[in-house]
Every structure is written in structure tokens, then in C-alpha cells.
Amino acid sequence: MIIKPLHEPEWLCLIPRFQGEHAEKQHFENLVKGYEGELKFAGLLEEISDDWLILYDLRLEYRRTIFQIDALLISPKSLHLFEVKNFESDFYIDSGKWFTINGKEIRDPVLQLNRCEFLLRQLLHEYGFNIPIKGNVVFINPTFTLYQAPLDLPIILPTQLDRLVQQLNRSAKKPGIRDINLAEKLAGAHLKRSPYDHLPEYNDSELKKGIYCAACSSFSISLKSDQITIICGKCGKEEAADSAVIRTLKEFQLLFPEEKVTTNRVYYWCGEIFSKKTVRRVLGRNFVLKGGGGSAHYVDLRADLSNTGMRGK
Ligand SMILES: [Zn+2]
């Protein structure tokens, strides 16, 4: 039973803006790869017994230290903690350190797991739960190979994934009220992501302004003669001004959560494609205008909803 599902990260919609020569492109590509790995693992866990209580992508805090859990499975007998890695191709371990096959040292994923396990144990202790935790790093990518791995490492290799599913099915046990309480308590303790956590360094001038096509992400957008419909020069997809402005504005708010939404700001952020009059009309229809004169700005009444995971996938 899934208690906390895996949601599409909000920053996914920002990716077209960082394409090209952006210095952080690699960083973003790694984030996407990580998310794809988590999705794949969630797909695999669809095959396990419904008795397991599953929480994905938990961000918890213990005494001001934030830690993140990719997947947590709860049963009356034990907790299974999974750190999911979507590493591709060959790696090796030498004197306890992890390297790519080209000899570049990487962060030890088992250390990361241990830290997470330690913090979770402390937190559970504080909650009054004393339940064994089994942690594992899961390598989900079928191309991953690890040389010179000690036998006792808490890792699950791609060739062992089927066995993991079988083993979880064998050890499944109906959850009790106490287990459900724990799952709900942890889900309730989940910290919302601040946009900064997962976003690379950027400033306004580095980001591509304008509206990109909702279908193919191309920035070759032009305004049709009706002045309220845009059309993509690459794939021909049309979109109404309202939808395009709101969609683009959401990204702006994600990137600059502190900034006030004003007609001018949105006008420039949309690449000056719509007239200020159109921008004002769209904002007026979808937002509430607060303040007057120089401090006038728009407030989204549904802003609270957008962060609660109610967005569709
Ligand atoms: Zn297009």
C-alpha cells in the first residue's frame, strides 16, 4: 500500500530553460537521471505485496539535519530503507573508496545510506519506535557493474532485483495499527522541498526567457494574428494565451519564489510575446491584485494547492 507516492519533481518543467550552454546542464541531467531511477524502482515495487506500507521520496529532519529517503517500506517486523542509484556502466571499489572506471572518485553511496539510516533510527527513537532498519543501496540501471565489491556491502545489484521482489513478497506481513500510525507520522513529517534544494545556481540573466512549446519544448513560438493564441514554429502546436502565461508564470514562481508577480515582470519573462494588456487581462482573470500603484502585484489564491502534491502526473 502506497502511503506517500512518488511525485514528479517541480523542477522538471524548468529543464528547457537550462538547455544549451548552461554551466549547470550536467547537474540537471544528473537530477533527471536520479528521478528516472526512482521511478523505475517504484515500478518494480508495484509487484510486491500490498501489505508493505511504502513511502517514496521522504525528506525528514532530525535535530536540524535534513536527510532524504528514496523509498521506505514498513512492516511489523522491520523497516527497509532504500537509496536508489541510477549509475550507468562500470565502477570499482579500491581501499574502501568508490571510483568510476576512469578512476574518478565518487561519493560513497553506502556512506550516504549509513548516514540516512543513522538519522532515521534517531528519529524513530524520538517517536518511541524501536524497530530494526535494514538499509540497502539499490543499483537500478541494468548497465551498472561494480568490480571488487566486498561481499558484505549493503547493496542490491541489477541482477539481484528480482530476488529482492521475491524476498519482499515472502516476508510481507499485514500491517498493524501501530505500523500505519508510524507510516502516517513519517508522511506528515515530510518537509516540502524548497525550490532551491534541487535547483542549480542561476541568475536571471542566465535563464532563457520566453515561452516554450508545451509539446516539444522549442522556444520558436510566435503569436497568431488573433493576438491571443501562440503557435510553435517547430511542431505547430497552438496554445491559448491564458494557458501559456500561467504555465510560464508557474516556472517563474518556482525560480524566484520571493519575487512579486507584476504585469511588467511577467511581460518580460514571457519574452514580450504578448502585449502588456493581454498579460494584465490573464493575470486579472487568474490572480487577485493586491496593493496599488508601484506596489501592485498579483497573488495566486490557489498557490497553497500547488505544493501539496495535488498536481497531476
Ligand atoms: Zn512545439
Tab-separated table of C-alpha atoms and ligand atoms in Angstrom:
chain	number	residue	atom	x	y	z
A	1	MET	CA	0.000	0.000	0.000
A	2	ILE	CA	1.483	3.317	-1.022
A	3	ILE	CA	1.264	5.866	1.781
A	4	LYS	CA	3.306	8.540	0.084
A	5	PRO	CA	3.606	8.307	-3.701
A	6	LEU	CA	6.499	9.482	-5.809
A	7	HIS	CA	5.646	12.823	-7.367
A	8	GLU	CA	7.147	14.374	-10.411
A	9	PRO	CA	9.621	16.978	-9.160
A	10	GLU	CA	8.505	20.520	-9.829
A	11	TRP	CA	11.828	21.483	-11.402
A	12	LEU	CA	11.225	19.132	-14.346
A	13	CYS	CA	9.263	21.886	-16.112
A	14	LEU	CA	12.302	24.192	-15.896
A	15	ILE	CA	14.640	21.996	-17.868
A	16	PRO	CA	14.163	23.593	-21.290
A	17	ARG	CA	15.366	26.888	-19.801
A	18	PHE	CA	18.718	25.398	-18.814
A	19	GLN	CA	19.465	23.754	-22.109
A	20	GLY	CA	22.209	24.862	-24.440
A	21	GLU	CA	25.413	26.013	-22.847
A	22	HIS	CA	24.237	26.479	-19.320
A	23	ALA	CA	27.034	25.621	-16.931
A	24	GLU	CA	24.688	23.593	-14.757
A	25	LYS	CA	23.322	21.449	-17.538
A	26	GLN	CA	25.209	18.403	-16.325
A	27	HIS	CA	23.864	18.905	-12.831
A	28	PHE	CA	20.343	18.965	-14.184
A	29	GLU	CA	20.896	15.888	-16.313
A	30	ASN	CA	22.057	14.041	-13.206
A	31	LEU	CA	18.934	15.103	-11.335
A	32	VAL	CA	16.746	13.829	-14.138
A	33	LYS	CA	18.636	10.554	-14.229
A	34	GLY	CA	18.214	10.151	-10.486
A	35	TYR	CA	14.498	10.765	-10.745
A	36	GLU	CA	14.207	8.240	-13.586
A	37	GLY	CA	15.927	5.684	-11.370
A	38	GLU	CA	13.458	6.330	-8.547
A	39	LEU	CA	10.565	5.947	-10.993
A	40	LYS	CA	11.959	2.640	-12.195
A	41	PHE	CA	12.339	1.370	-8.648
A	42	ALA	CA	8.758	2.430	-7.825
A	43	GLY	CA	7.667	0.478	-10.910
A	44	LEU	CA	9.459	-2.597	-9.627
A	45	LEU	CA	7.815	-2.316	-6.203
A	46	GLU	CA	4.392	-2.455	-7.839
A	47	GLU	CA	4.998	-6.191	-7.867
A	48	ILE	CA	5.305	-6.568	-4.121
A	49	SER	CA	2.571	-7.455	-1.652
A	50	ASP	CA	0.129	-4.729	-0.690
A	51	ASP	CA	0.882	-5.472	2.943
A	52	TRP	CA	4.009	-3.361	2.745
A	53	LEU	CA	3.458	0.293	3.578
A	54	ILE	CA	5.515	2.295	1.113
A	55	LEU	CA	6.728	5.890	1.343
A	56	TYR	CA	8.664	7.443	-1.526
A	57	ASP	CA	10.890	10.468	-1.547
A	58	LEU	CA	10.750	11.420	2.109
A	59	ARG	CA	12.574	14.472	3.350
A	60	LEU	CA	12.916	14.373	7.095
A	61	GLU	CA	14.672	16.366	9.747
A	62	TYR	CA	16.348	15.204	12.896
A	63	ARG	CA	17.760	17.941	15.134
A	64	ARG	CA	18.215	20.363	12.254
A	65	THR	CA	19.828	17.831	9.972
A	66	ILE	CA	17.829	17.140	6.861
A	67	PHE	CA	18.006	13.750	5.265
A	68	GLN	CA	16.302	12.217	2.305
A	69	ILE	CA	14.936	8.735	1.798
A	70	ASP	CA	14.244	7.458	-1.705
A	71	ALA	CA	11.976	4.632	-0.569
A	72	LEU	CA	10.932	3.320	2.828
A	73	LEU	CA	8.999	0.094	3.331
A	74	ILE	CA	7.292	-0.581	6.638
A	75	SER	CA	6.186	-3.911	8.018
A	76	PRO	CA	5.500	-5.018	11.609
A	77	LYS	CA	8.870	-6.726	11.765
A	78	SER	CA	11.224	-4.311	10.082
A	79	LEU	CA	11.763	-1.197	8.043
A	80	HIS	CA	13.516	-1.355	4.698
A	81	LEU	CA	15.312	1.769	3.641
A	82	PHE	CA	16.410	2.124	0.019
A	83	GLU	CA	18.820	4.567	-1.509
A	84	VAL	CA	18.309	4.318	-5.275
A	85	LYS	CA	21.175	4.933	-7.677
A	86	ASN	CA	20.799	5.070	-11.440
A	87	PHE	CA	24.532	4.763	-12.153
A	88	GLU	CA	25.476	3.621	-15.632
A	89	SER	CA	28.367	1.379	-16.694
A	90	ASP	CA	31.437	0.333	-14.716
A	91	PHE	CA	32.598	1.248	-11.229
A	92	TYR	CA	35.097	-0.222	-8.804
A	93	ILE	CA	35.967	-0.094	-5.153
A	94	ASP	CA	39.537	0.321	-4.017
A	95	SER	CA	40.611	0.611	-0.353
A	96	GLY	CA	37.017	1.403	0.599
A	97	LYS	CA	36.671	4.193	-1.943
A	98	TRP	CA	34.373	4.230	-4.963
A	99	PHE	CA	35.581	5.126	-8.433
A	100	THR	CA	34.246	5.272	-11.970
A	101	ILE	CA	36.137	3.020	-14.348
A	102	ASN	CA	38.083	6.105	-15.465
A	103	GLY	CA	39.452	6.496	-11.967
A	104	LYS	CA	37.319	9.426	-10.871
A	105	GLU	CA	36.352	9.131	-7.212
A	106	ILE	CA	32.645	9.421	-6.438
A	107	ARG	CA	30.728	9.920	-3.219
A	108	ASP	CA	30.437	6.622	-1.424
A	109	PRO	CA	26.750	5.671	-1.731
A	110	VAL	CA	26.991	3.282	1.223
A	111	LEU	CA	28.194	6.128	3.440
A	112	GLN	CA	25.199	8.153	2.317
A	113	LEU	CA	22.964	5.225	3.169
A	114	ASN	CA	24.541	4.785	6.592
A	115	ARG	CA	24.080	8.438	7.436
A	116	CYS	CA	20.441	8.250	6.430
A	117	GLU	CA	19.894	5.059	8.399
A	118	PHE	CA	21.502	6.586	11.480
A	119	LEU	CA	19.332	9.701	11.343
A	120	LEU	CA	16.169	7.699	10.730
A	121	ARG	CA	16.958	5.486	13.704
A	122	GLN	CA	17.377	8.540	15.951
A	123	LEU	CA	14.116	9.997	14.696
A	124	LEU	CA	12.210	6.741	15.256
A	125	HIS	CA	13.678	6.533	18.721
A	126	GLU	CA	12.370	10.021	19.415
A	127	TYR	CA	8.944	8.929	18.149
A	128	GLY	CA	9.075	5.992	20.554
A	129	PHE	CA	9.502	3.286	17.929
A	130	ASN	CA	12.092	0.604	18.278
A	131	ILE	CA	12.118	-1.352	15.065
A	132	PRO	CA	15.069	-2.753	13.132
A	133	ILE	CA	16.053	-0.905	9.954
A	134	LYS	CA	17.587	-2.681	7.002
A	135	GLY	CA	19.212	-0.315	4.575
A	136	ASN	CA	20.342	-1.034	1.037
A	137	VAL	CA	21.689	0.902	-1.897
A	138	VAL	CA	19.808	-0.252	-4.985
A	139	PHE	CA	21.530	-0.014	-8.343
A	140	ILE	CA	18.619	0.085	-10.689
A	141	ASN	CA	20.335	0.582	-14.043
A	142	PRO	CA	20.886	-2.737	-15.891
A	143	THR	CA	24.189	-1.469	-17.339
A	144	PHE	CA	25.719	-0.961	-13.884
A	145	THR	CA	28.660	-3.149	-12.956
A	146	LEU	CA	30.704	-2.986	-9.762
A	147	TYR	CA	34.162	-4.540	-9.502
A	148	GLN	CA	35.935	-5.556	-6.324
A	149	ALA	CA	32.867	-5.171	-4.141
A	150	PRO	CA	33.194	-6.772	-0.710
A	151	LEU	CA	30.507	-9.435	-0.164
A	152	ASP	CA	29.068	-7.807	2.924
A	153	LEU	CA	28.194	-4.447	1.354
A	154	PRO	CA	24.512	-3.498	1.781
A	155	ILE	CA	23.909	-3.157	-1.929
A	156	ILE	CA	21.483	-4.659	-4.427
A	157	LEU	CA	22.838	-5.088	-7.930
A	158	PRO	CA	20.655	-5.015	-11.063
A	159	THR	CA	20.860	-8.810	-11.339
A	160	GLN	CA	19.500	-9.173	-7.791
A	161	LEU	CA	16.373	-7.044	-8.224
A	162	ASP	CA	14.074	-9.984	-8.993
A	163	ARG	CA	15.275	-11.719	-5.877
A	164	LEU	CA	14.574	-8.588	-3.852
A	165	VAL	CA	10.958	-8.587	-5.050
A	166	GLN	CA	10.583	-12.278	-4.197
A	167	GLN	CA	12.116	-11.800	-0.796
A	168	LEU	CA	9.865	-8.826	-0.007
A	169	ASN	CA	6.840	-10.853	-1.029
A	170	ARG	CA	7.881	-13.747	1.179
A	171	SER	CA	8.433	-11.563	4.224
A	172	ALA	CA	5.280	-9.439	3.811
A	173	LYS	CA	3.051	-9.280	6.862
A	174	LYS	CA	-0.241	-7.489	7.445
A	175	PRO	CA	0.470	-4.090	8.997
A	176	GLY	CA	-0.949	-3.324	12.399
A	177	ILE	CA	-2.404	-0.044	13.560
A	178	ARG	CA	0.958	0.876	15.039
A	179	ASP	CA	2.678	0.450	11.659
A	180	ILE	CA	0.059	2.531	9.909
A	181	ASN	CA	0.457	5.214	12.564
A	182	LEU	CA	4.191	5.252	12.032
A	183	ALA	CA	3.799	5.495	8.238
A	184	GLU	CA	1.383	8.381	8.595
A	185	LYS	CA	3.564	10.121	11.135
A	186	LEU	CA	6.546	9.970	8.793
A	187	ALA	CA	4.475	11.121	5.817
A	188	GLY	CA	3.240	14.012	7.943
A	189	ALA	CA	6.791	14.932	8.942
A	190	HIS	CA	7.854	15.163	5.300
A	191	LEU	CA	9.369	18.569	4.580
A	192	LYS	CA	8.274	20.273	1.425
A	193	ARG	CA	11.068	20.879	-0.948
A	194	SER	CA	12.230	24.382	-1.265
A	195	PRO	CA	12.849	25.145	-4.933
A	196	TYR	CA	16.466	25.924	-4.064
A	197	ASP	CA	17.228	22.429	-2.858
A	198	HIS	CA	17.233	20.925	-6.246
A	199	LEU	CA	17.959	23.855	-8.459
A	200	PRO	CA	21.401	24.683	-9.665
A	201	GLU	CA	22.911	28.114	-9.246
A	202	TYR	CA	21.412	30.599	-11.622
A	203	ASN	CA	20.617	34.201	-12.009
A	204	ASP	CA	18.013	35.937	-14.045
A	205	SER	CA	20.292	36.769	-16.967
A	206	GLU	CA	21.456	33.165	-17.455
A	207	LEU	CA	17.986	31.826	-17.978
A	208	LYS	CA	16.299	31.744	-21.306
A	209	LYS	CA	13.253	33.965	-21.228
A	210	GLY	CA	10.201	33.485	-23.338
A	211	ILE	CA	7.611	30.820	-23.638
A	212	TYR	CA	8.491	27.349	-24.782
A	213	CYS	CA	6.184	24.966	-26.576
A	214	ALA	CA	4.194	22.767	-24.207
A	215	ALA	CA	4.501	19.860	-26.636
A	216	CYS	CA	8.099	19.916	-27.890
A	217	SER	CA	9.871	22.455	-25.600
A	218	SER	CA	11.003	24.563	-28.546
A	219	PHE	CA	11.301	28.302	-27.984
A	220	SER	CA	10.295	29.061	-31.604
A	221	ILE	CA	6.976	30.474	-30.570
A	222	SER	CA	5.084	33.163	-32.381
A	223	LEU	CA	1.848	34.990	-31.798
A	224	LYS	CA	-1.017	34.416	-34.193
A	225	SER	CA	-2.922	37.316	-35.677
A	226	ASP	CA	-5.710	36.982	-33.108
A	227	GLN	CA	-3.085	38.145	-30.533
A	228	ILE	CA	-4.250	35.555	-28.003
A	229	THR	CA	-3.004	32.265	-29.464
A	230	ILE	CA	0.602	31.178	-29.794
A	231	ILE	CA	1.878	28.674	-32.312
A	232	CYS	CA	5.045	26.592	-32.266
A	233	GLY	CA	7.256	27.052	-35.324
A	234	LYS	CA	8.648	23.552	-34.891
A	235	CYS	CA	5.668	21.265	-34.267
A	236	GLY	CA	2.694	23.527	-34.980
A	237	LYS	CA	1.105	23.147	-31.547
A	238	GLU	CA	-1.215	26.016	-30.638
A	239	GLU	CA	-1.932	27.238	-27.136
A	240	ALA	CA	-4.194	29.936	-25.697
A	241	ALA	CA	-2.591	32.957	-24.041
A	242	ASP	CA	-4.116	32.150	-20.663
A	243	SER	CA	-2.665	28.698	-20.501
A	244	ALA	CA	0.753	29.761	-21.827
A	245	VAL	CA	1.101	32.708	-19.460
A	246	ILE	CA	0.012	30.734	-16.403
A	247	ARG	CA	2.307	27.849	-17.256
A	248	THR	CA	5.268	30.174	-17.747
A	249	LEU	CA	4.432	32.124	-14.623
A	250	LYS	CA	4.479	28.937	-12.537
A	251	GLU	CA	8.104	28.419	-13.545
A	252	PHE	CA	8.896	31.997	-12.673
A	253	GLN	CA	7.464	31.478	-9.194
A	254	LEU	CA	9.430	28.297	-8.798
A	255	LEU	CA	12.664	30.023	-9.772
A	256	PHE	CA	12.047	33.250	-7.908
A	257	PRO	CA	9.718	32.442	-5.030
A	258	GLU	CA	10.495	35.736	-3.304
A	259	GLU	CA	9.673	37.949	-6.244
A	260	LYS	CA	6.358	39.673	-6.635
A	261	VAL	CA	4.261	38.877	-9.654
A	262	THR	CA	3.699	42.087	-11.573
A	263	THR	CA	2.442	42.716	-15.088
A	264	ASN	CA	5.854	44.016	-16.150
A	265	ARG	CA	7.772	41.096	-14.702
A	266	VAL	CA	5.515	38.570	-16.408
A	267	TYR	CA	5.556	40.532	-19.650
A	268	TYR	CA	9.373	40.332	-19.841
A	269	TRP	CA	9.554	36.789	-18.509
A	270	CYS	CA	7.215	35.656	-21.320
A	271	GLY	CA	9.689	37.163	-23.801
A	272	GLU	CA	7.487	40.156	-24.624
A	273	ILE	CA	5.418	37.942	-26.866
A	274	PHE	CA	2.068	39.112	-25.544
A	275	SER	CA	1.133	42.752	-25.088
A	276	LYS	CA	1.086	44.088	-21.536
A	277	LYS	CA	-2.656	44.423	-21.948
A	278	THR	CA	-3.022	40.692	-22.604
A	279	VAL	CA	-0.745	39.843	-19.660
A	280	ARG	CA	-2.766	42.105	-17.366
A	281	ARG	CA	-6.010	40.527	-18.541
A	282	VAL	CA	-4.736	36.957	-17.973
A	283	LEU	CA	-3.369	37.825	-14.531
A	284	GLY	CA	-6.594	39.600	-13.623
A	285	ARG	CA	-8.600	36.543	-14.519
A	286	ASN	CA	-6.477	34.049	-12.613
A	287	PHE	CA	-4.994	36.014	-9.737
A	288	VAL	CA	-6.018	38.626	-7.231
A	289	LEU	CA	-4.472	42.070	-7.458
A	290	LYS	CA	-3.034	43.314	-4.166
A	291	GLY	CA	-1.802	46.781	-3.327
A	292	GLY	CA	-1.908	49.735	-5.659
A	293	GLY	CA	0.370	51.995	-7.672
A	294	GLY	CA	4.025	50.953	-7.582
A	295	SER	CA	3.470	48.070	-5.155
A	296	ALA	CA	0.618	46.434	-7.059
A	297	HIS	CA	1.173	42.730	-7.550
A	298	TYR	CA	-0.808	39.581	-8.143
A	299	VAL	CA	-1.397	36.777	-5.671
A	300	ASP	CA	-2.377	33.294	-6.679
A	301	LEU	CA	-5.220	32.118	-4.494
A	302	ARG	CA	-4.504	28.534	-5.400
A	303	ALA	CA	-0.825	28.808	-4.516
A	304	ASP	CA	-1.335	26.640	-1.456
A	305	LEU	CA	-2.671	23.835	-3.577
A	306	SER	CA	0.224	23.767	-5.980
A	307	ASN	CA	2.640	22.461	-3.351
A	308	THR	CA	0.587	19.740	-1.786
A	309	GLY	CA	1.224	17.135	-4.401
A	310	MET	CA	-2.174	17.674	-5.972
A	311	ARG	CA	-0.653	18.285	-9.360
A	312	GLY	CA	-1.342	15.509	-11.818
A	313	LYS	CA	1.495	13.431	-13.138
B	1	ZN	ZN	6.302	22.549	-30.472
